[in-house]
């Protein structure tokens, strides 16, 4: 329920149209470099990857050091181990062409790079199913943006008697819109649910694809805290690192999930 | 603790026996009022010329009582800004004397030289108190020309602004939720409008404001850091009067008058902003359907029923509205109501019974037609309070009383319209009670000493109805207990708060004071954002959240100069806080049924020095306030369990306020503030994840914001409010007030257009790919013009 924060920020934005921004010089101390692991396992073969890199200096360009030559493996609850190999021409990116997650499984990640070993575990829960997508027309957004926009709603039914955690990724004309829509079923356990993608601007003729991810709690916590960490302004939470589910001193996340996708086209 | 109680009882008994031993003593009591408006005068001094150092002070309702040995006395009734009255009395029986003080006459050269001693700050038993006369704030320049007691308070030592243009404040290292804001005794839970840029108090309706930064009397409790006690005007009981103002962003109108002359009066005061009315004129459809305004309504009525009884009814209602057409709405506000009954039991015992209501809520609504989605939250109090002032003898004033509050917390209620085919569960409501008794005595000993000692006992009980969770160290629910009955006790806390203070009067010009006080706080504002938001919720102490506790010690030296024209003081304080609240990294604090699992509990400490030099009389008035302070927190889970600076930690704060009254018509004013930066968290690295660049942090609040400074200027031009009339008897010219009084106020906020950092964010420049520190400055230079009138 990040909605309220967004609204307050929008409100603040309107209030301070007169505010001005400028770049200033703030000396920062440089932290020791840390390993960054991003592990994405999904139920479509060929779309799974583990990215390994390192942090960099704030004021340096974002060409982060990639970790090559690591040994990366994933083991499911039946004990089957899948090796992930580094993609030629993409240093730091490790994949397995045939791997896909299955619902209600547990996946253990192991990454070994030199003397460092990192592990994580992620649980895939039931496969969520989107019921429908719909939209309503909106005239104006407080004078900001174009006059007519569309608010796209997604609907699904929650699995009863299980703690479920969801993330929605919205693609507008094939481009992910970058907003974190993250929710859990504490307020609607086992019931139908619907919500607009309130921070995504959609216009006439746009194609909107929505992907609903069913995740475990540690991935939910990671993305919730990542959305906090990337928020800006006075109504953003006190800055903090997202809560990682990787053991061994690396930051980042490991998320083995199942998902469902639907699309809708806004008429011209 | 038992010992403390016993001691207090002993002390009480000892002075009570003194009181009964003394023979042939009589009491003079009564009330003091403003001769022009009939308003009660709070804090006026009644001095006995024959007995220096003996006297009385009027209470919140203008009542005083003074017991002296039989004899002939000259009593002097005095209050700053009013003509002192001297009354000769023959005290051989108990006397009632109700008097009216006239405001000081305006003379041609505008300079009133009074011979009275204004040495209250030396001789009073109070310390760590900031007082503002509402009349004083009229000339101080403020943003958008909206005079605001909170912003003026922030110019005094020990009170820090919560941010640029913000009415929120921090007192001596405490949080913004640790201030008890009372309007006619009713707690106001969210005292700000428009995201904090304005306080909810329309100063037209206010009479008196007092801020206790420490050592608050035992009659106050429930918040850790400070008590801001605000009293509304009673309304003019002599004649009808209208006043108001038209400003840049809002207009105000106040109507007051007698219900029955000299027996009862009322006041109604309203304020509304009108940015939205201009937006409505716009051709742009998306602008002219926008809703953006706030309003306040203050009401008060009082009626004197016979000589000994008086009834007061006061209320406040204010709301912010923000929205767009019928598609979206967001509104929030406070409502308070106070019904009070004053009764003079004897000429020494004054009682006040109050029934108080307070509510804060917000609502957010999306969608139109029957496809709506509404989120709401509220806190509501019902409060019954009984207070007694017992003017035992000329050396002892005893206050005692009891208080019972029932709190209802609704952290989140979600409603969907009929067109929406699903329901969301509400967050469980919570109920609790807060019961207190207190006893406080001010005792003067041998002219040079004033002792204040009091004791307060609080009980806070969380009541049942619903599921109560227990959490492990990681914040995950490990156990759920169900309490079906609404009045079942889930958890109960007791707190005993001693309050001690002493004043030693060195000589007529200087004194030394010291105080110690313990405070408990049982309700907590849950907010992990930098600025406070209307959607922040209050939660009660519970099976998981322990009451916050603070112990504060303060010592001060008070010295007046130039025949009391200049008051000076230096205070140092040390405050220790237990069970202060912070949040886990990535905490989810809104609409979270298990929000208590997101909280962390730690310690806090704050210490500092406050310096104030204030000139209260003459053509040139104003003050210099300087605060040197440090405030830190300690949590197991943050910064490896080492002390780190709190968000409001700021080393230096300097405010200079000057008001120059050139003549009857022109007043110039200026304020300059300088502050070093607050503690802030900046990144010390960055990385790429999920397709974006994210900052990497190593330390909470390890950096500082840049220094802040700002100059504000103001000019008030009074239109000719007096006309000259020749007195037919004496032939002398004298001033007669005009029926219609008016003035113009021009103020310039941030006169030299300093770009002060409101926030600093580290973002990647899309063109260069480099990360930059981007500073956001909110207000560059804001002139505003206000027209005020009265008739």
PDB file of C-alpha atoms in Angstrom, chain B residues 260-458:
ATOM      1  CA  UNK B 260     -25.432  39.168  28.199  1.00  0.00           C
ATOM      2  CA  UNK B 261     -23.230  42.164  28.891  1.00  0.00           C
ATOM      3  CA  UNK B 262     -20.504  41.397  31.457  1.00  0.00           C
ATOM      4  CA  UNK B 263     -22.054  37.985  32.123  1.00  0.00           C
ATOM      5  CA  UNK B 264     -21.312  36.012  29.037  1.00  0.00           C
ATOM      6  CA  UNK B 265     -19.692  36.343  25.662  1.00  0.00           C
ATOM      7  CA  UNK B 266     -18.938  34.426  22.503  1.00  0.00           C
ATOM      8  CA  UNK B 267     -16.370  34.414  19.746  1.00  0.00           C
ATOM      9  CA  UNK B 268     -16.530  32.834  16.312  1.00  0.00           C
ATOM     10  CA  UNK B 269     -13.449  32.949  14.181  1.00  0.00           C
ATOM     11  CA  UNK B 270     -12.953  31.457  10.750  1.00  0.00           C
ATOM     12  CA  UNK B 271     -10.201  31.249   8.210  1.00  0.00           C
ATOM     13  CA  UNK B 272     -10.113  29.817   4.706  1.00  0.00           C
ATOM     14  CA  UNK B 273      -7.515  29.676   1.958  1.00  0.00           C
ATOM     15  CA  UNK B 274      -8.548  30.409  -1.595  1.00  0.00           C
ATOM     16  CA  UNK B 275      -5.950  29.186  -4.027  1.00  0.00           C
ATOM     17  CA  UNK B 276      -8.617  26.876  -5.464  1.00  0.00           C
ATOM     18  CA  UNK B 277     -10.898  29.813  -6.205  1.00  0.00           C
ATOM     19  CA  UNK B 278      -8.254  31.212  -8.531  1.00  0.00           C
ATOM     20  CA  UNK B 279      -7.725  27.798 -10.057  1.00  0.00           C
ATOM     21  CA  UNK B 280     -11.425  27.677 -10.843  1.00  0.00           C
ATOM     22  CA  UNK B 281     -11.055  30.740 -13.057  1.00  0.00           C
ATOM     23  CA  UNK B 282      -8.554  28.916 -15.211  1.00  0.00           C
ATOM     24  CA  UNK B 283      -9.531  27.713 -18.671  1.00  0.00           C
ATOM     25  CA  UNK B 284      -7.466  24.598 -18.209  1.00  0.00           C
ATOM     26  CA  UNK B 285      -9.930  21.863 -17.340  1.00  0.00           C
ATOM     27  CA  UNK B 286      -7.385  19.987 -15.287  1.00  0.00           C
ATOM     28  CA  UNK B 287      -6.668  23.072 -13.170  1.00  0.00           C
ATOM     29  CA  UNK B 288     -10.160  24.418 -12.703  1.00  0.00           C
ATOM     30  CA  UNK B 289     -11.457  21.146 -11.327  1.00  0.00           C
ATOM     31  CA  UNK B 290      -8.685  20.880  -8.782  1.00  0.00           C
ATOM     32  CA  UNK B 291      -9.578  21.148  -5.123  1.00  0.00           C
ATOM     33  CA  UNK B 292      -6.975  22.533  -2.769  1.00  0.00           C
ATOM     34  CA  UNK B 293      -7.892  24.440   0.370  1.00  0.00           C
ATOM     35  CA  UNK B 294      -8.083  24.370   4.120  1.00  0.00           C
ATOM     36  CA  UNK B 295     -10.247  26.083   6.665  1.00  0.00           C
ATOM     37  CA  UNK B 296     -10.496  26.515  10.426  1.00  0.00           C
ATOM     38  CA  UNK B 297     -13.382  27.407  12.615  1.00  0.00           C
ATOM     39  CA  UNK B 298     -12.962  28.365  16.273  1.00  0.00           C
ATOM     40  CA  UNK B 299     -15.953  28.849  18.502  1.00  0.00           C
ATOM     41  CA  UNK B 300     -16.187  29.699  22.141  1.00  0.00           C
ATOM     42  CA  UNK B 301     -18.909  30.861  24.465  1.00  0.00           C
ATOM     43  CA  UNK B 302     -18.933  31.464  28.180  1.00  0.00           C
ATOM     44  CA  UNK B 303     -21.600  32.409  30.642  1.00  0.00           C
ATOM     45  CA  UNK B 304     -21.385  33.372  34.265  1.00  0.00           C
ATOM     46  CA  UNK B 305     -24.079  31.655  36.308  1.00  0.00           C
ATOM     47  CA  UNK B 306     -24.132  33.557  39.537  1.00  0.00           C
ATOM     48  CA  UNK B 307     -21.045  34.744  41.374  1.00  0.00           C
ATOM     49  CA  UNK B 308     -19.340  31.426  41.735  1.00  0.00           C
ATOM     50  CA  UNK B 309     -20.023  29.494  38.566  1.00  0.00           C
ATOM     51  CA  UNK B 310     -19.066  29.902  35.003  1.00  0.00           C
ATOM     52  CA  UNK B 311     -19.612  27.642  32.006  1.00  0.00           C
ATOM     53  CA  UNK B 312     -17.375  27.569  28.920  1.00  0.00           C
ATOM     54  CA  UNK B 313     -18.007  25.798  25.681  1.00  0.00           C
ATOM     55  CA  UNK B 314     -15.285  25.866  23.096  1.00  0.00           C
ATOM     56  CA  UNK B 315     -14.644  24.046  19.889  1.00  0.00           C
ATOM     57  CA  UNK B 316     -12.337  23.830  16.966  1.00  0.00           C
ATOM     58  CA  UNK B 317     -12.987  22.353  13.575  1.00  0.00           C
ATOM     59  CA  UNK B 318     -10.500  22.463  10.739  1.00  0.00           C
ATOM     60  CA  UNK B 319     -10.000  20.537   7.557  1.00  0.00           C
ATOM     61  CA  UNK B 320      -7.724  20.296   4.564  1.00  0.00           C
ATOM     62  CA  UNK B 321      -9.216  19.292   1.255  1.00  0.00           C
ATOM     63  CA  UNK B 322      -7.286  18.173  -1.749  1.00  0.00           C
ATOM     64  CA  UNK B 323      -8.745  16.492  -4.768  1.00  0.00           C
ATOM     65  CA  UNK B 324      -9.689  16.499  -8.357  1.00  0.00           C
ATOM     66  CA  UNK B 325     -13.281  16.747  -9.596  1.00  0.00           C
ATOM     67  CA  UNK B 326     -15.121  13.660  -8.332  1.00  0.00           C
ATOM     68  CA  UNK B 327     -12.322  11.258  -9.223  1.00  0.00           C
ATOM     69  CA  UNK B 328     -10.071  11.708  -6.306  1.00  0.00           C
ATOM     70  CA  UNK B 329     -10.276  13.241  -2.856  1.00  0.00           C
ATOM     71  CA  UNK B 330      -7.987  13.495   0.108  1.00  0.00           C
ATOM     72  CA  UNK B 331      -9.047  15.361   3.220  1.00  0.00           C
ATOM     73  CA  UNK B 332      -7.960  15.471   6.819  1.00  0.00           C
ATOM     74  CA  UNK B 333      -8.496  17.515   9.927  1.00  0.00           C
ATOM     75  CA  UNK B 334      -9.043  17.852  13.646  1.00  0.00           C
ATOM     76  CA  UNK B 335     -12.174  18.466  15.619  1.00  0.00           C
ATOM     77  CA  UNK B 336     -12.075  19.304  19.306  1.00  0.00           C
ATOM     78  CA  UNK B 337     -14.674  20.302  21.834  1.00  0.00           C
ATOM     79  CA  UNK B 338     -14.320  21.384  25.443  1.00  0.00           C
ATOM     80  CA  UNK B 339     -17.067  21.919  27.973  1.00  0.00           C
ATOM     81  CA  UNK B 340     -15.798  23.465  31.196  1.00  0.00           C
ATOM     82  CA  UNK B 341     -17.364  24.429  34.429  1.00  0.00           C
ATOM     83  CA  UNK B 342     -15.542  26.777  36.789  1.00  0.00           C
ATOM     84  CA  UNK B 343     -16.691  26.772  40.342  1.00  0.00           C
ATOM     85  CA  UNK B 344     -15.335  28.826  43.204  1.00  0.00           C
ATOM     86  CA  UNK B 345     -15.822  26.428  46.113  1.00  0.00           C
ATOM     87  CA  UNK B 346     -14.364  28.810  48.657  1.00  0.00           C
ATOM     88  CA  UNK B 347     -12.369  31.965  48.272  1.00  0.00           C
ATOM     89  CA  UNK B 348      -9.291  29.729  48.379  1.00  0.00           C
ATOM     90  CA  UNK B 349     -10.442  26.803  46.308  1.00  0.00           C
ATOM     91  CA  UNK B 350     -11.065  27.125  42.612  1.00  0.00           C
ATOM     92  CA  UNK B 351     -12.293  24.154  40.621  1.00  0.00           C
ATOM     93  CA  UNK B 352     -12.503  23.420  36.939  1.00  0.00           C
ATOM     94  CA  UNK B 353     -14.359  20.432  35.534  1.00  0.00           C
ATOM     95  CA  UNK B 354     -13.850  19.612  31.865  1.00  0.00           C
ATOM     96  CA  UNK B 355     -15.326  17.199  29.380  1.00  0.00           C
ATOM     97  CA  UNK B 356     -13.124  17.123  26.321  1.00  0.00           C
ATOM     98  CA  UNK B 357     -13.492  15.560  22.899  1.00  0.00           C
ATOM     99  CA  UNK B 358     -10.781  15.332  20.292  1.00  0.00           C
ATOM    100  CA  UNK B 359     -10.680  13.662  16.910  1.00  0.00           C
ATOM    101  CA  UNK B 360      -8.207  13.542  14.062  1.00  0.00           C
ATOM    102  CA  UNK B 361      -8.981  11.688  10.876  1.00  0.00           C
ATOM    103  CA  UNK B 362      -8.108  11.488   7.225  1.00  0.00           C
ATOM    104  CA  UNK B 363      -9.876  10.050   4.190  1.00  0.00           C
ATOM    105  CA  UNK B 364      -8.608   9.205   0.766  1.00  0.00           C
ATOM    106  CA  UNK B 365     -11.107   8.423  -1.976  1.00  0.00           C
ATOM    107  CA  UNK B 366     -10.458   7.172  -5.477  1.00  0.00           C
ATOM    108  CA  UNK B 367     -12.778   6.587  -8.366  1.00  0.00           C
ATOM    109  CA  UNK B 368     -16.169   7.978  -9.248  1.00  0.00           C
ATOM    110  CA  UNK B 369     -19.790   6.873  -9.295  1.00  0.00           C
ATOM    111  CA  UNK B 370     -20.228   3.613  -7.431  1.00  0.00           C
ATOM    112  CA  UNK B 371     -16.737   2.429  -8.308  1.00  0.00           C
ATOM    113  CA  UNK B 372     -15.061   4.008  -5.328  1.00  0.00           C
ATOM    114  CA  UNK B 373     -12.374   2.986  -2.964  1.00  0.00           C
ATOM    115  CA  UNK B 374     -11.976   4.814   0.343  1.00  0.00           C
ATOM    116  CA  UNK B 375      -9.230   4.601   2.941  1.00  0.00           C
ATOM    117  CA  UNK B 376      -9.698   6.280   6.305  1.00  0.00           C
ATOM    118  CA  UNK B 377      -7.980   6.449   9.637  1.00  0.00           C
ATOM    119  CA  UNK B 378      -8.701   8.203  12.895  1.00  0.00           C
ATOM    120  CA  UNK B 379      -7.876   8.695  16.543  1.00  0.00           C
ATOM    121  CA  UNK B 380     -10.593   9.851  18.923  1.00  0.00           C
ATOM    122  CA  UNK B 381     -10.465  10.809  22.590  1.00  0.00           C
ATOM    123  CA  UNK B 382     -13.101  11.337  25.210  1.00  0.00           C
ATOM    124  CA  UNK B 383     -11.572  12.970  28.224  1.00  0.00           C
ATOM    125  CA  UNK B 384     -12.965  13.894  31.631  1.00  0.00           C
ATOM    126  CA  UNK B 385     -10.843  16.108  33.808  1.00  0.00           C
ATOM    127  CA  UNK B 386     -11.141  17.674  37.232  1.00  0.00           C
ATOM    128  CA  UNK B 387      -8.641  20.299  38.365  1.00  0.00           C
ATOM    129  CA  UNK B 388      -8.425  22.231  41.607  1.00  0.00           C
ATOM    130  CA  UNK B 389      -6.372  25.303  42.464  1.00  0.00           C
ATOM    131  CA  UNK B 390      -6.075  25.664  46.205  1.00  0.00           C
ATOM    132  CA  UNK B 391      -4.570  28.966  47.274  1.00  0.00           C
ATOM    133  CA  UNK B 392      -3.582  27.581  50.654  1.00  0.00           C
ATOM    134  CA  UNK B 393      -1.826  30.695  51.949  1.00  0.00           C
ATOM    135  CA  UNK B 394       0.340  33.445  50.558  1.00  0.00           C
ATOM    136  CA  UNK B 395       3.256  31.040  50.269  1.00  0.00           C
ATOM    137  CA  UNK B 396       1.589  27.913  48.936  1.00  0.00           C
ATOM    138  CA  UNK B 397      -0.491  27.287  45.855  1.00  0.00           C
ATOM    139  CA  UNK B 398      -1.581  23.710  45.497  1.00  0.00           C
ATOM    140  CA  UNK B 399      -2.924  22.215  42.295  1.00  0.00           C
ATOM    141  CA  UNK B 400      -4.399  18.777  42.196  1.00  0.00           C
ATOM    142  CA  UNK B 401      -6.724  16.825  40.021  1.00  0.00           C
ATOM    143  CA  UNK B 402      -7.548  13.746  38.037  1.00  0.00           C
ATOM    144  CA  UNK B 403      -8.033  12.892  34.426  1.00  0.00           C
ATOM    145  CA  UNK B 404      -9.527   9.982  32.519  1.00  0.00           C
ATOM    146  CA  UNK B 405      -9.149   9.545  28.756  1.00  0.00           C
ATOM    147  CA  UNK B 406     -10.677   6.903  26.545  1.00  0.00           C
ATOM    148  CA  UNK B 407      -8.815   6.555  23.239  1.00  0.00           C
ATOM    149  CA  UNK B 408     -10.180   4.928  20.096  1.00  0.00           C
ATOM    150  CA  UNK B 409      -7.676   4.171  17.375  1.00  0.00           C
ATOM    151  CA  UNK B 410      -8.797   3.258  13.873  1.00  0.00           C
ATOM    152  CA  UNK B 411      -5.546   2.761  12.016  1.00  0.00           C
ATOM    153  CA  UNK B 412      -7.132   1.901   8.679  1.00  0.00           C
ATOM    154  CA  UNK B 413     -10.661   1.480   7.421  1.00  0.00           C
ATOM    155  CA  UNK B 414     -11.233   0.571   3.822  1.00  0.00           C
ATOM    156  CA  UNK B 415     -14.562   0.891   2.073  1.00  0.00           C
ATOM    157  CA  UNK B 416     -15.384   0.016  -1.474  1.00  0.00           C
ATOM    158  CA  UNK B 417     -18.336   1.298  -3.486  1.00  0.00           C
ATOM    159  CA  UNK B 418     -21.148  -0.978  -4.655  1.00  0.00           C
ATOM    160  CA  UNK B 419     -19.640  -1.140  -8.129  1.00  0.00           C
ATOM    161  CA  UNK B 420     -16.515  -2.816  -6.842  1.00  0.00           C
ATOM    162  CA  UNK B 421     -16.865  -6.538  -6.436  1.00  0.00           C
ATOM    163  CA  UNK B 422     -14.422  -7.079  -3.622  1.00  0.00           C
ATOM    164  CA  UNK B 423     -13.932  -6.058  -0.010  1.00  0.00           C
ATOM    165  CA  UNK B 424     -10.762  -5.272   1.880  1.00  0.00           C
ATOM    166  CA  UNK B 425     -10.406  -5.979   5.569  1.00  0.00           C
ATOM    167  CA  UNK B 426     -10.029  -3.057   7.956  1.00  0.00           C
ATOM    168  CA  UNK B 427      -7.057  -2.804  10.239  1.00  0.00           C
ATOM    169  CA  UNK B 428      -8.301  -3.711  13.715  1.00  0.00           C
ATOM    170  CA  UNK B 429      -9.522  -0.921  15.932  1.00  0.00           C
ATOM    171  CA  UNK B 430      -7.811  -0.452  19.250  1.00  0.00           C
ATOM    172  CA  UNK B 431      -9.149   0.947  22.497  1.00  0.00           C
ATOM    173  CA  UNK B 432      -7.305   2.145  25.541  1.00  0.00           C
ATOM    174  CA  UNK B 433      -7.696   4.225  28.644  1.00  0.00           C
ATOM    175  CA  UNK B 434      -5.340   6.698  30.229  1.00  0.00           C
ATOM    176  CA  UNK B 435      -6.039   7.607  33.852  1.00  0.00           C
ATOM    177  CA  UNK B 436      -4.050  10.101  35.875  1.00  0.00           C
ATOM    178  CA  UNK B 437      -3.986  11.833  39.213  1.00  0.00           C
ATOM    179  CA  UNK B 438      -1.649  14.654  40.133  1.00  0.00           C
ATOM    180  CA  UNK B 439      -0.645  16.957  42.929  1.00  0.00           C
ATOM    181  CA  UNK B 440       1.610  19.977  42.604  1.00  0.00           C
ATOM    182  CA  UNK B 441       2.549  22.689  45.061  1.00  0.00           C
ATOM    183  CA  UNK B 442       4.355  25.948  44.571  1.00  0.00           C
ATOM    184  CA  UNK B 443       5.874  27.077  47.825  1.00  0.00           C
ATOM    185  CA  UNK B 444       7.672  30.320  48.574  1.00  0.00           C
ATOM    186  CA  UNK B 445      10.158  30.208  51.402  1.00  0.00           C
ATOM    187  CA  UNK B 446      11.650  33.322  52.988  1.00  0.00           C
ATOM    188  CA  UNK B 447      11.422  35.635  49.989  1.00  0.00           C
ATOM    189  CA  UNK B 448      14.389  34.091  48.226  1.00  0.00           C
ATOM    190  CA  UNK B 449      13.258  30.571  47.495  1.00  0.00           C
ATOM    191  CA  UNK B 450      10.473  29.186  45.386  1.00  0.00           C
ATOM    192  CA  UNK B 451       9.950  25.433  45.342  1.00  0.00           C
ATOM    193  CA  UNK B 452       7.761  23.553  42.952  1.00  0.00           C
ATOM    194  CA  UNK B 453       7.127  19.941  43.641  1.00  0.00           C
ATOM    195  CA  UNK B 454       4.599  17.618  42.230  1.00  0.00           C
ATOM    196  CA  UNK B 455       3.814  14.055  41.511  1.00  0.00           C
ATOM    197  CA  UNK B 456       1.764  12.541  38.740  1.00  0.00           C
ATOM    198  CA  UNK B 457       0.551   8.999  38.469  1.00  0.00           C
ATOM    199  CA  UNK B 458      -0.543   7.592  35.134  1.00  0.00           C
TER     200      UNK B 458
END
